[in-house]
mmCIF file of C-alpha atoms and ligand atoms in Angstrom:
data_model
loop_
_atom_site.group_PDB
_atom_site.id
_atom_site.type_symbol
_atom_site.label_atom_id
_atom_site.label_comp_id
_atom_site.label_asym_id
_atom_site.label_seq_id
_atom_site.Cartn_x
_atom_site.Cartn_y
_atom_site.Cartn_z
ATOM 1 C CA MET A 1 78.792 92.052 81.854
ATOM 2 C CA LEU A 2 82.654 92.799 82.854
ATOM 3 C CA GLN A 3 83.119 96.665 82.548
ATOM 4 C CA ALA A 4 86.108 95.963 80.766
ATOM 5 C CA THR A 5 84.297 94.198 78.015
ATOM 6 C CA ILE A 6 81.201 96.976 77.449
ATOM 7 C CA ALA A 7 84.641 99.817 76.853
ATOM 8 C CA ASP A 8 85.030 97.063 74.367
ATOM 9 C CA GLN A 9 82.345 96.453 72.652
ATOM 10 C CA LEU A 10 81.260 100.304 72.553
ATOM 11 C CA GLU A 11 84.932 100.934 70.809
ATOM 12 C CA LYS A 12 84.150 98.766 68.100
ATOM 13 C CA VAL A 13 80.514 100.195 67.919
ATOM 14 C CA ARG A 14 82.239 103.234 67.742
ATOM 15 C CA ILE A 15 84.316 101.976 65.417
ATOM 16 C CA ARG A 16 81.968 100.674 62.902
ATOM 17 C CA VAL A 17 79.890 104.262 62.911
ATOM 18 C CA GLN A 18 83.178 106.243 62.417
ATOM 19 C CA GLN A 19 83.854 104.009 59.398
ATOM 20 C CA ALA A 20 80.308 104.418 57.883
ATOM 21 C CA GLU A 21 80.217 107.720 57.835
ATOM 22 C CA LYS A 22 83.768 108.360 56.048
ATOM 23 C CA LYS A 23 82.124 105.771 53.338
ATOM 24 C CA ALA A 24 79.266 108.023 53.200
ATOM 25 C CA ASN A 25 80.725 111.054 53.065
ATOM 26 C CA ARG A 26 79.056 112.389 56.606
ATOM 27 C CA PRO A 27 81.299 114.185 58.645
ATOM 28 C CA ALA A 28 82.766 112.716 61.479
ATOM 29 C CA ASN A 29 80.676 112.989 64.721
ATOM 30 C CA SER A 30 77.170 113.457 62.579
ATOM 31 C CA VAL A 31 75.664 110.542 63.806
ATOM 32 C CA GLN A 32 74.136 109.772 67.205
ATOM 33 C CA LEU A 33 75.252 106.433 69.315
ATOM 34 C CA VAL A 34 72.203 106.145 71.898
ATOM 35 C CA ALA A 35 73.028 102.823 73.494
ATOM 36 C CA VAL A 36 69.909 100.528 73.992
ATOM 37 C CA ALA A 37 69.947 98.599 77.958
ATOM 38 C CA LYS A 38 66.337 98.207 78.080
ATOM 39 C CA THR A 39 66.525 94.205 80.189
ATOM 40 C CA LYS A 40 70.539 95.388 81.432
ATOM 41 C CA PRO A 41 71.617 96.021 85.088
ATOM 42 C CA THR A 42 72.379 99.608 85.870
ATOM 43 C CA ALA A 43 75.436 98.546 86.458
ATOM 44 C CA ASP A 44 76.285 98.109 82.546
ATOM 45 C CA ILE A 45 74.940 101.082 82.160
ATOM 46 C CA GLU A 46 76.915 102.644 84.643
ATOM 47 C CA ALA A 47 79.627 100.936 82.779
ATOM 48 C CA ALA A 48 79.014 102.495 79.306
ATOM 49 C CA TYR A 49 79.338 106.052 80.734
ATOM 50 C CA ALA A 50 82.552 105.656 82.580
ATOM 51 C CA ALA A 51 83.699 104.564 78.899
ATOM 52 C CA GLY A 52 82.080 107.797 77.623
ATOM 53 C CA GLN A 53 78.594 106.945 76.450
ATOM 54 C CA ARG A 54 75.664 109.828 77.495
ATOM 55 C CA SER A 55 72.696 108.904 75.667
ATOM 56 C CA PHE A 56 70.418 105.453 76.453
ATOM 57 C CA GLY A 57 67.611 103.957 75.404
ATOM 58 C CA GLU A 58 65.152 102.582 77.100
ATOM 59 C CA ASN A 59 61.750 100.517 75.808
ATOM 60 C CA TYR A 60 59.869 99.675 79.255
ATOM 61 C CA VAL A 61 58.148 102.439 81.000
ATOM 62 C CA GLN A 62 59.203 101.008 84.829
ATOM 63 C CA GLU A 63 62.310 99.636 84.051
ATOM 64 C CA GLY A 64 63.530 102.519 82.319
ATOM 65 C CA VAL A 65 62.158 105.269 85.169
ATOM 66 C CA ASP A 66 63.624 103.016 87.808
ATOM 67 C CA LYS A 67 66.895 103.270 86.237
ATOM 68 C CA VAL A 68 67.217 107.354 85.814
ATOM 69 C CA GLN A 69 66.062 107.723 89.622
ATOM 70 C CA ALA A 70 68.762 105.133 90.524
ATOM 71 C CA LEU A 71 71.043 106.706 87.683
ATOM 72 C CA GLN A 72 69.814 110.647 89.185
ATOM 73 C CA HIS A 73 73.740 111.286 90.087
ATOM 74 C CA LEU A 74 75.092 110.687 86.331
ATOM 75 C CA SER A 75 72.975 114.408 85.583
ATOM 76 C CA ASP A 76 74.056 114.247 81.870
ATOM 77 C CA ILE A 77 72.803 111.266 80.779
ATOM 78 C CA GLU A 78 70.264 111.764 78.010
ATOM 79 C CA TRP A 79 67.434 109.333 78.228
ATOM 80 C CA HIS A 80 65.717 107.678 75.212
ATOM 81 C CA PHE A 81 62.086 106.123 75.517
ATOM 82 C CA ILE A 82 61.738 104.337 72.048
ATOM 83 C CA GLY A 83 59.909 101.855 73.253
ATOM 84 C CA GLN A 84 55.509 101.627 72.956
ATOM 85 C CA LEU A 85 53.962 103.891 74.979
ATOM 86 C CA GLN A 86 50.702 103.212 76.551
ATOM 87 C CA SER A 87 48.583 106.559 77.648
ATOM 88 C CA ASN A 88 48.349 105.640 81.268
ATOM 89 C CA LYS A 89 51.993 105.061 81.268
ATOM 90 C CA THR A 90 52.401 109.131 79.359
ATOM 91 C CA ARG A 91 53.229 110.918 82.782
ATOM 92 C CA GLU A 92 56.263 109.513 84.034
ATOM 93 C CA VAL A 93 57.663 109.183 80.922
ATOM 94 C CA ALA A 94 57.219 113.085 80.324
ATOM 95 C CA GLU A 95 58.853 113.281 84.080
ATOM 96 C CA HIS A 96 62.139 111.458 83.455
ATOM 97 C CA PHE A 97 63.428 111.323 79.812
ATOM 98 C CA HIS A 98 64.875 113.703 77.470
ATOM 99 C CA TRP A 99 63.824 112.023 74.336
ATOM 100 C CA VAL A 100 60.431 110.161 73.302
ATOM 101 C CA GLN A 101 61.698 108.851 69.488
ATOM 102 C CA SER A 102 57.790 106.551 69.424
ATOM 103 C CA LEU A 103 55.393 108.914 69.140
ATOM 104 C CA HIS A 104 52.704 108.074 66.603
ATOM 105 C CA ARG A 105 49.485 108.246 67.925
ATOM 106 C CA LEU A 106 48.021 111.716 68.717
ATOM 107 C CA ARG A 107 46.370 111.509 71.649
ATOM 108 C CA ILE A 108 49.751 110.340 73.932
ATOM 109 C CA ALA A 109 51.090 113.419 72.016
ATOM 110 C CA THR A 110 48.782 115.267 73.254
ATOM 111 C CA ARG A 111 49.422 113.991 77.082
ATOM 112 C CA LEU A 112 53.185 114.050 77.035
ATOM 113 C CA ASN A 113 52.678 117.314 76.066
ATOM 114 C CA ASN A 114 50.299 118.441 78.808
ATOM 115 C CA GLN A 115 52.165 116.632 81.423
ATOM 116 C CA ARG A 116 55.943 117.661 80.890
ATOM 117 C CA PRO A 117 56.475 119.753 83.807
ATOM 118 C CA ALA A 118 56.678 123.637 83.389
ATOM 119 C CA HIS A 119 59.919 123.707 84.522
ATOM 120 C CA LEU A 120 61.369 121.005 82.080
ATOM 121 C CA PRO A 121 62.472 121.720 78.597
ATOM 122 C CA PRO A 122 60.558 120.874 76.221
ATOM 123 C CA LEU A 123 60.423 117.188 75.429
ATOM 124 C CA GLN A 124 62.216 116.461 72.139
ATOM 125 C CA VAL A 125 60.610 114.268 70.267
ATOM 126 C CA LEU A 126 60.380 112.088 66.805
ATOM 127 C CA ILE A 127 57.738 110.051 65.237
ATOM 128 C CA GLN A 128 57.625 106.460 64.751
ATOM 129 C CA LEU A 129 57.635 105.684 60.828
ATOM 130 C CA ASN A 130 55.876 102.009 59.793
ATOM 131 C CA ILE A 131 57.102 102.606 56.357
ATOM 132 C CA ASP A 132 56.740 98.922 55.950
ATOM 133 C CA GLU A 133 52.955 99.492 57.064
ATOM 134 C CA GLU A 134 53.644 95.327 58.827
ATOM 135 C CA PRO A 135 50.532 94.908 61.137
ATOM 136 C CA ASN A 136 52.348 93.544 64.174
ATOM 137 C CA LYS A 137 54.343 97.038 64.127
ATOM 138 C CA ALA A 138 53.770 100.275 65.532
ATOM 139 C CA GLY A 139 54.228 103.409 63.599
ATOM 140 C CA ILE A 140 52.305 105.677 61.391
ATOM 141 C CA SER A 141 52.280 105.499 57.354
ATOM 142 C CA LEU A 142 54.015 107.995 55.155
ATOM 143 C CA ALA A 143 50.608 108.860 54.087
ATOM 144 C CA GLU A 144 49.537 109.354 57.567
ATOM 145 C CA LEU A 145 53.255 111.665 57.779
ATOM 146 C CA PRO A 146 52.577 115.516 56.994
ATOM 147 C CA GLU A 147 49.126 115.607 58.679
ATOM 148 C CA PHE A 148 50.316 113.783 62.239
ATOM 149 C CA ALA A 149 53.823 116.158 61.837
ATOM 150 C CA LYS A 150 51.240 119.391 61.459
ATOM 151 C CA ALA A 151 49.126 117.794 64.862
ATOM 152 C CA VAL A 152 52.551 117.616 67.075
ATOM 153 C CA GLN A 153 54.512 120.625 66.082
ATOM 154 C CA ALA A 154 51.389 122.298 67.409
ATOM 155 C CA LEU A 155 52.055 121.284 71.240
ATOM 156 C CA PRO A 156 54.169 123.716 72.939
ATOM 157 C CA LYS A 157 55.938 121.591 75.380
ATOM 158 C CA LEU A 158 56.854 118.592 72.546
ATOM 159 C CA GLN A 159 59.948 119.811 70.116
ATOM 160 C CA LEU A 160 59.579 117.579 67.009
ATOM 161 C CA ARG A 161 62.791 116.872 65.731
ATOM 162 C CA GLY A 162 62.792 113.829 63.417
ATOM 163 C CA LEU A 163 62.043 110.462 62.362
ATOM 164 C CA MET A 164 62.377 107.086 64.368
ATOM 165 C CA LEU A 165 61.992 103.726 61.966
ATOM 166 C CA ILE A 166 62.765 100.157 62.926
ATOM 167 C CA PRO A 167 63.154 98.478 59.731
ATOM 168 C CA LYS A 168 62.100 94.904 59.014
ATOM 169 C CA ALA A 169 64.027 92.063 60.276
ATOM 170 C CA ASN A 170 65.827 90.176 58.094
ATOM 171 C CA PRO A 171 64.759 91.587 55.407
ATOM 172 C CA SER A 172 66.403 91.103 51.536
ATOM 173 C CA ALA A 173 68.841 94.188 50.386
ATOM 174 C CA ALA A 174 66.265 95.137 48.061
ATOM 175 C CA GLU A 175 63.789 95.297 50.295
ATOM 176 C CA GLN A 176 66.271 97.034 52.424
ATOM 177 C CA ALA A 177 67.448 100.115 50.273
ATOM 178 C CA HIS A 178 64.292 100.491 48.885
ATOM 179 C CA THR A 179 62.428 101.635 52.731
ATOM 180 C CA LEU A 180 65.895 103.139 54.058
ATOM 181 C CA GLN A 181 65.685 105.066 50.849
ATOM 182 C CA LEU A 182 61.913 106.072 51.251
ATOM 183 C CA CYS A 183 62.308 107.161 55.260
ATOM 184 C CA GLN A 184 65.941 109.068 53.592
ATOM 185 C CA THR A 185 63.537 111.266 51.418
ATOM 186 C CA ALA A 186 60.431 111.529 54.120
ATOM 187 C CA PHE A 187 63.131 113.027 56.683
ATOM 188 C CA GLU A 188 64.303 115.591 54.186
ATOM 189 C CA GLU A 189 60.916 116.610 53.239
ATOM 190 C CA LEU A 190 59.995 117.129 56.539
ATOM 191 C CA GLN A 191 63.356 119.041 57.153
ATOM 192 C CA GLN A 192 62.655 121.035 54.610
ATOM 193 C CA GLN A 193 59.245 121.597 56.183
ATOM 194 C CA ILE A 194 60.021 122.012 59.904
ATOM 195 C CA ASP A 195 62.793 124.537 61.036
ATOM 196 C CA ARG A 196 64.041 122.182 63.997
ATOM 197 C CA VAL A 197 63.889 118.798 62.457
ATOM 198 C CA ASP A 198 67.723 117.533 62.162
ATOM 199 C CA THR A 199 67.007 113.897 63.404
ATOM 200 C CA LEU A 200 66.668 110.480 61.413
ATOM 201 C CA SER A 201 67.275 107.897 64.292
ATOM 202 C CA LEU A 202 67.056 104.869 61.906
ATOM 203 C CA GLY A 203 69.573 101.879 62.019
ATOM 204 C CA MET A 204 70.761 98.932 64.906
ATOM 205 C CA SER A 205 73.089 96.456 65.860
ATOM 206 C CA ASN A 206 72.701 94.861 62.633
ATOM 207 C CA ASP A 207 72.434 97.180 59.825
ATOM 208 C CA LEU A 208 73.512 100.492 61.466
ATOM 209 C CA GLU A 209 76.395 100.405 58.062
ATOM 210 C CA ALA A 210 73.217 100.651 55.914
ATOM 211 C CA ALA A 211 71.099 103.457 57.373
ATOM 212 C CA ILE A 212 74.572 105.638 58.072
ATOM 213 C CA ALA A 213 74.237 105.389 54.061
ATOM 214 C CA HIS A 214 70.985 106.669 53.523
ATOM 215 C CA GLY A 215 71.423 109.631 55.555
ATOM 216 C CA SER A 216 71.158 108.655 59.666
ATOM 217 C CA THR A 217 71.930 110.648 61.937
ATOM 218 C CA MET A 218 71.549 108.585 65.003
ATOM 219 C CA VAL A 219 71.943 105.337 65.725
ATOM 220 C CA ARG A 220 70.446 102.278 68.641
ATOM 221 C CA VAL A 221 72.622 99.421 69.387
ATOM 222 C CA GLY A 222 71.812 97.311 71.936
ATOM 223 C CA THR A 223 72.925 93.862 71.669
ATOM 224 C CA ASP A 224 76.937 94.950 69.886
ATOM 225 C CA ILE A 225 77.796 96.728 73.720
ATOM 226 C CA PHE A 226 75.854 95.175 75.520
ATOM 227 C CA GLY A 227 75.273 91.618 74.519
ATOM 228 C CA PRO A 228 72.169 89.271 73.855
ATOM 229 C CA ARG A 229 69.520 89.656 75.652
ATOM 230 C CA SER A 230 67.962 86.638 77.110
HETATM 231 C C1 PLP B 301 65.693 96.775 71.755
HETATM 232 C C2 PLP B 301 65.958 97.700 70.964
HETATM 233 C C3 PLP B 301 66.684 98.249 69.915
HETATM 234 C C4 PLP B 301 68.518 98.047 69.795
HETATM 235 O O1 PLP B 301 68.633 97.122 69.052
HETATM 236 P P1 PLP B 301 69.999 95.982 69.028
HETATM 237 O O2 PLP B 301 69.333 94.377 67.962
HETATM 238 O O3 PLP B 301 70.211 95.116 69.922
HETATM 239 O O4 PLP B 301 70.845 96.859 68.240
HETATM 240 C C5 PLP B 301 66.480 99.861 69.202
HETATM 241 N N1 PLP B 301 65.934 100.091 68.623
HETATM 242 C C6 PLP B 301 64.651 99.988 68.846
HETATM 243 C C7 PLP B 301 63.180 100.124 69.114
HETATM 244 C C8 PLP B 301 64.538 98.653 70.236
HETATM 245 O O5 PLP B 301 63.653 98.349 70.716
#
């Protein structure tokens, strides 16, 4: 996509975030924008970078690592892995990313911890919830959260920062409010228990306003910045 178009769309998303912060009586800049560039070329990331964007999300290990390496000269990019992670790919993620937002299995968490290079700071992690318990979606249930969070917290090369949720597609307004409310409550409880927890990653192109109204501190936006994925 044209560099000017990406800059333009990025600005529109920033304005939406600012307006949602204001409407929810949240402080300005309390919500971090992660630009999701999966399937898009590195040139699109460079265009967003030139427009001031610094956090980027990737879903696929090989594609993500290729982009991290190709853009190594942009050394202040913060890379977020947000996709499903298989155990044979954990090393690549532990070595190349700053954040993993999709943690939901202890076996994966343990491997990431063991494979995080000693010279790098701890990997920043979010636990992925599946509140609606949709069978084809990853994530743990609310009932499993306390025990899983405790196990993750015990791993020294992982820093537990909060929760991530991919809400159901096309929910009714009532369903959406219900799910977001449960997620916000779970986040607030976790914050009481664990010091460094400060991140609720909730909200995408279609629902970032509702997410920010329910306490989201991080939104992950792809389509509305980079255009539809084919
Ligand atoms: C693709 C993706 C997004 C971005 O979704 P859009 O609707 O394109 O904004 C956000 N989060 C995750 C986990 C994704 O896989």
